[in-house]
Amino acid sequence: MPVNHYENFPVASFLLPKRLIPAVEAIYAFARGADDLADEGDALPAERLAALQAYEAALGRIERKETDADPLFARLALVVAQYELPLRPFYDLLSAFKQDVLVTRYADFATLLDYCRRSANPVGLLMLTLYGAVDDDNVRDSDAICTALQLINFLQDVAIDQHKERIYLPLEDLSRFAVSPAGFERGEARGKWIALMRFEVARARALLHSGAPLALRLPGRIGWELRLVVQGGLRILEAIEAVNYDVFLHRPQLQKRDWIAICWRALRMRA
């Protein structure tokens, strides 16, 4: 996910079984490293793309079962072999990170969803694979949760992305609500901005709810992990609403007090 350190990745969770920690850490290191190549520092676009291409070449070596001197990829190769992880999700992540280097606007929601399909959904698929829980229904709901979390992150980070000259809100939505990309923070556009963000929040919430049954369907730790993830995403949406959608002055983040509500709601989740 195109954020500083891939916030939607459930790394180091206290619910994660110890046996899976090395695998999750290896996957996370790959995702975070590639994300940082696309997003951090002062490298030129051509340099970023070349670095991401090197990651892609390393995946090719893993696919061919060749030894890699880089510890990051050597560790990932062991995890891929041990859990029979598909490599397509890793390639999809790199595709999305390359897109971040080249694309700064999204014309419509369908185009944005395609980006989320590659930037967020692969994480859910890999986690399902680690838990041996891949089937059509689970993947469908996992995709909904991952995409919703990605959309929520976009809503959190409108100001940060704007500073990077990126806009992840679909241009068709901006046009529908008569919001100019150049006038996000202007007082005269405040009412229109609120209407736009209310629409975006409602759509992300509906998508997250649509995937939430997965958290109740999966047993054990992964189910509880997902309950917390879902409730955390919903809590962020509430935080956006609480500041009346002014994400420029107040970037909504989860505080310690929020986790009390999140845990309580996770315990009370029903189908």
C-alpha positions as a Python dict, from the first residue, in 0.01 Angstrom:
ca = {
    (1, 'M'): (0, 0, 0),
    (2, 'P'): (146, 335, -94),
    (3, 'V'): (224, 467, 251),
    (4, 'N'): (542, 511, 450),
    (5, 'H'): (558, 159, 586),
    (6, 'Y'): (270, -33, 441),
    (7, 'E'): (28, 39, 724),
    (8, 'N'): (-233, -212, 621),
    (9, 'F'): (3, -506, 672),
    (10, 'P'): (-77, -687, 1000),
    (11, 'V'): (286, -728, 1107),
    (12, 'A'): (400, -806, 1461),
    (13, 'S'): (46, -856, 1583),
    (14, 'F'): (21, -1017, 1922),
    (15, 'L'): (-231, -1253, 1763),
    (16, 'L'): (12, -1381, 1504),
    (17, 'P'): (121, -1742, 1574),
    (18, 'K'): (493, -1762, 1648),
    (19, 'R'): (541, -2016, 1372),
    (20, 'L'): (426, -1760, 1114),
    (21, 'I'): (628, -1462, 1239),
    (22, 'P'): (939, -1533, 1024),
    (23, 'A'): (721, -1573, 714),
    (24, 'V'): (525, -1255, 778),
    (25, 'E'): (843, -1061, 851),
    (26, 'A'): (998, -1180, 525),
    (27, 'I'): (691, -1077, 324),
    (28, 'Y'): (670, -746, 506),
    (29, 'A'): (1039, -670, 444),
    (30, 'F'): (985, -724, 72),
    (31, 'A'): (672, -506, 61),
    (32, 'R'): (811, -228, 277),
    (33, 'G'): (1142, -222, 94),
    (34, 'A'): (980, -201, -246),
    (35, 'D'): (730, 59, -125),
    (36, 'D'): (1011, 277, 9),
    (37, 'L'): (1195, 253, -322),
    (38, 'A'): (887, 391, -495),
    (39, 'D'): (801, 651, -236),
    (40, 'E'): (1087, 763, -13),
    (41, 'G'): (1399, 972, -60),
    (42, 'D'): (1502, 1195, -349),
    (43, 'A'): (1568, 941, -625),
    (44, 'L'): (1463, 1026, -979),
    (45, 'P'): (1174, 830, -1133),
    (46, 'A'): (1411, 636, -1360),
    (47, 'E'): (1620, 535, -1059),
    (48, 'R'): (1313, 422, -867),
    (49, 'L'): (1190, 212, -1157),
    (50, 'A'): (1534, 54, -1199),
    (51, 'A'): (1543, -39, -830),
    (52, 'L'): (1197, -193, -852),
    (53, 'Q'): (1304, -379, -1164),
    (54, 'A'): (1586, -528, -958),
    (55, 'Y'): (1325, -654, -710),
    (56, 'E'): (1137, -809, -999),
    (57, 'A'): (1453, -979, -1123),
    (58, 'A'): (1504, -1123, -774),
    (59, 'L'): (1153, -1271, -788),
    (60, 'G'): (1253, -1433, -1114),
    (61, 'R'): (1549, -1595, -942),
    (62, 'I'): (1319, -1726, -670),
    (63, 'E'): (1088, -1866, -936),
    (64, 'R'): (1381, -2042, -1099),
    (65, 'K'): (1501, -2164, -758),
    (66, 'E'): (1835, -1986, -797),
    (67, 'T'): (2043, -1881, -497),
    (68, 'D'): (2034, -1511, -409),
    (69, 'A'): (2314, -1340, -219),
    (70, 'D'): (2083, -1070, -86),
    (71, 'P'): (1956, -1180, 260),
    (72, 'L'): (1614, -1023, 197),
    (73, 'F'): (1547, -1238, -108),
    (74, 'A'): (1721, -1546, 30),
    (75, 'R'): (1488, -1535, 330),
    (76, 'L'): (1185, -1474, 110),
    (77, 'A'): (1280, -1770, -110),
    (78, 'L'): (1278, -1999, 192),
    (79, 'V'): (934, -1876, 296),
    (80, 'V'): (795, -1911, -57),
    (81, 'A'): (918, -2269, -71),
    (82, 'Q'): (805, -2362, 280),
    (83, 'Y'): (448, -2233, 242),
    (84, 'E'): (416, -2277, -136),
    (85, 'L'): (333, -1909, -171),
    (86, 'P'): (226, -1792, -516),
    (87, 'L'): (462, -1535, -667),
    (88, 'R'): (189, -1347, -854),
    (89, 'P'): (97, -1136, -546),
    (90, 'F'): (459, -1018, -518),
    (91, 'Y'): (468, -925, -885),
    (92, 'D'): (137, -743, -843),
    (93, 'L'): (278, -540, -554),
    (94, 'L'): (574, -435, -765),
    (95, 'S'): (339, -341, -1048),
    (96, 'A'): (149, -111, -812),
    (97, 'F'): (467, 45, -674),
    (98, 'K'): (590, 113, -1027),
    (99, 'Q'): (256, 275, -1097),
    (100, 'D'): (308, 505, -799),
    (101, 'V'): (620, 636, -967),
    (102, 'L'): (443, 712, -1293),
    (103, 'V'): (76, 783, -1212),
    (104, 'T'): (-44, 1072, -996),
    (105, 'R'): (-416, 1085, -1087),
    (106, 'Y'): (-700, 832, -1126),
    (107, 'A'): (-976, 914, -1368),
    (108, 'D'): (-1246, 694, -1216),
    (109, 'F'): (-1320, 451, -935),
    (110, 'A'): (-1271, 145, -1157),
    (111, 'T'): (-914, 253, -1231),
    (112, 'L'): (-848, 310, -862),
    (113, 'L'): (-990, -33, -778),
    (114, 'D'): (-750, -190, -1026),
    (115, 'Y'): (-464, -19, -844),
    (116, 'C'): (-593, -148, -508),
    (117, 'R'): (-621, -496, -658),
    (118, 'R'): (-244, -490, -698),
    (119, 'S'): (-134, -264, -411),
    (120, 'A'): (-349, -406, -128),
    (121, 'N'): (-527, -729, -213),
    (122, 'P'): (-207, -936, -257),
    (123, 'V'): (-136, -896, 114),
    (124, 'G'): (-464, -1059, 208),
    (125, 'L'): (-410, -1345, -36),
    (126, 'L'): (-63, -1414, 105),
    (127, 'M'): (-196, -1415, 460),
    (128, 'L'): (-476, -1655, 365),
    (129, 'T'): (-218, -1880, 204),
    (130, 'L'): (-3, -1883, 518),
    (131, 'Y'): (-308, -1989, 718),
    (132, 'G'): (-417, -2248, 460),
    (133, 'A'): (-750, -2068, 417),
    (134, 'V'): (-763, -1991, 44),
    (135, 'D'): (-1099, -2046, -125),
    (136, 'D'): (-1319, -1834, -349),
    (137, 'D'): (-1537, -1689, -72),
    (138, 'N'): (-1243, -1609, 153),
    (139, 'V'): (-1045, -1443, -125),
    (140, 'R'): (-1349, -1236, -228),
    (141, 'D'): (-1401, -1105, 126),
    (142, 'S'): (-1029, -1057, 184),
    (143, 'D'): (-1009, -847, -131),
    (144, 'A'): (-1298, -633, -6),
    (145, 'I'): (-1130, -575, 330),
    (146, 'C'): (-789, -499, 180),
    (147, 'T'): (-927, -261, -82),
    (148, 'A'): (-1140, -85, 179),
    (149, 'L'): (-839, -39, 406),
    (150, 'Q'): (-644, 103, 114),
    (151, 'L'): (-924, 349, 37),
    (152, 'I'): (-940, 449, 403),
    (153, 'N'): (-569, 515, 400),
    (154, 'F'): (-615, 740, 98),
    (155, 'L'): (-878, 938, 289),
    (156, 'Q'): (-643, 971, 588),
    (157, 'D'): (-357, 1087, 372),
    (158, 'V'): (-514, 1334, 131),
    (159, 'A'): (-287, 1612, 259),
    (160, 'I'): (28, 1395, 256),
    (161, 'D'): (-44, 1271, -95),
    (162, 'Q'): (-123, 1623, -214),
    (163, 'H'): (220, 1732, -91),
    (164, 'K'): (365, 1456, -311),
    (165, 'E'): (150, 1588, -599),
    (166, 'R'): (-66, 1278, -596),
    (167, 'I'): (-444, 1254, -581),
    (168, 'Y'): (-601, 915, -511),
    (169, 'L'): (-958, 1044, -500),
    (170, 'P'): (-1110, 960, -840),
    (171, 'L'): (-1131, 1263, -1066),
    (172, 'E'): (-1484, 1163, -1164),
    (173, 'D'): (-1583, 1207, -797),
    (174, 'L'): (-1417, 1547, -777),
    (175, 'S'): (-1608, 1652, -1087),
    (176, 'R'): (-1936, 1516, -951),
    (177, 'F'): (-1902, 1724, -634),
    (178, 'A'): (-1748, 2025, -811),
    (179, 'V'): (-1425, 2008, -614),
    (180, 'S'): (-1113, 2135, -786),
    (181, 'P'): (-788, 1942, -731),
    (182, 'A'): (-623, 2279, -676),
    (183, 'G'): (-878, 2392, -420),
    (184, 'F'): (-898, 2115, -161),
    (185, 'E'): (-818, 2346, 130),
    (186, 'R'): (-996, 2662, 17),
    (187, 'G'): (-1267, 2784, 248),
    (188, 'E'): (-1512, 2851, -31),
    (189, 'A'): (-1498, 2486, -130),
    (190, 'R'): (-1554, 2356, 223),
    (191, 'G'): (-1916, 2247, 176),
    (192, 'K'): (-1837, 2069, -148),
    (193, 'W'): (-1537, 1899, 12),
    (194, 'I'): (-1750, 1771, 299),
    (195, 'A'): (-2005, 1629, 55),
    (196, 'L'): (-1728, 1459, -144),
    (197, 'M'): (-1564, 1308, 164),
    (198, 'R'): (-1898, 1195, 307),
    (199, 'F'): (-1951, 1000, -14),
    (200, 'E'): (-1601, 850, -8),
    (201, 'V'): (-1631, 748, 358),
    (202, 'A'): (-1968, 582, 299),
    (203, 'R'): (-1834, 384, 4),
    (204, 'A'): (-1528, 265, 195),
    (205, 'R'): (-1742, 169, 495),
    (206, 'A'): (-1983, -32, 279),
    (207, 'L'): (-1694, -219, 116),
    (208, 'L'): (-1537, -297, 454),
    (209, 'H'): (-1871, -426, 586),
    (210, 'S'): (-1910, -645, 278),
    (211, 'G'): (-1586, -828, 358),
    (212, 'A'): (-1634, -840, 735),
    (213, 'P'): (-1800, -1186, 741),
    (214, 'L'): (-1456, -1331, 669),
    (215, 'A'): (-1349, -1234, 1021),
    (216, 'L'): (-1632, -1441, 1166),
    (217, 'R'): (-1588, -1731, 926),
    (218, 'L'): (-1218, -1790, 988),
    (219, 'P'): (-1135, -1968, 1313),
    (220, 'G'): (-876, -1894, 1575),
    (221, 'R'): (-618, -1620, 1568),
    (222, 'I'): (-662, -1512, 1208),
    (223, 'G'): (-1033, -1454, 1273),
    (224, 'W'): (-958, -1236, 1574),
    (225, 'E'): (-684, -1058, 1383),
    (226, 'L'): (-932, -973, 1110),
    (227, 'R'): (-1195, -858, 1359),
    (228, 'L'): (-949, -604, 1495),
    (229, 'V'): (-846, -500, 1145),
    (230, 'V'): (-1206, -444, 1039),
    (231, 'Q'): (-1297, -254, 1353),
    (232, 'G'): (-979, -48, 1329),
    (233, 'G'): (-1071, 58, 977),
    (234, 'L'): (-1423, 149, 1084),
    (235, 'R'): (-1280, 349, 1373),
    (236, 'I'): (-1060, 551, 1137),
    (237, 'L'): (-1367, 638, 931),
    (238, 'E'): (-1538, 758, 1248),
    (239, 'A'): (-1233, 970, 1326),
    (240, 'I'): (-1253, 1130, 981),
    (241, 'E'): (-1617, 1212, 1045),
    (242, 'A'): (-1535, 1344, 1393),
    (243, 'V'): (-1310, 1618, 1249),
    (244, 'N'): (-1582, 1702, 995),
    (245, 'Y'): (-1365, 1560, 715),
    (246, 'D'): (-1089, 1820, 767),
    (247, 'V'): (-799, 1581, 711),
    (248, 'F'): (-573, 1875, 631),
    (249, 'L'): (-560, 2004, 989),
    (250, 'H'): (-621, 1668, 1158),
    (251, 'R'): (-486, 1344, 1015),
    (252, 'P'): (-708, 1081, 1180),
    (253, 'Q'): (-504, 817, 1361),
    (254, 'L'): (-587, 552, 1616),
    (255, 'Q'): (-504, 654, 1972),
    (256, 'K'): (-470, 430, 2276),
    (257, 'R'): (-828, 505, 2383),
    (258, 'D'): (-954, 392, 2043),
    (259, 'W'): (-821, 42, 2099),
    (260, 'I'): (-1055, -9, 2391),
    (261, 'A'): (-1352, 52, 2162),
    (262, 'I'): (-1197, -155, 1883),
    (263, 'C'): (-1141, -456, 2108),
    (264, 'W'): (-1491, -429, 2255),
    (265, 'R'): (-1650, -412, 1912),
    (266, 'A'): (-1437, -703, 1790),
    (267, 'L'): (-1568, -912, 2078),
    (268, 'R'): (-1927, -820, 1992),
    (269, 'M'): (-1909, -874, 1615),
    (270, 'R'): (-2197, -1075, 1475),
    (271, 'A'): (-2277, -1208, 1131),
}
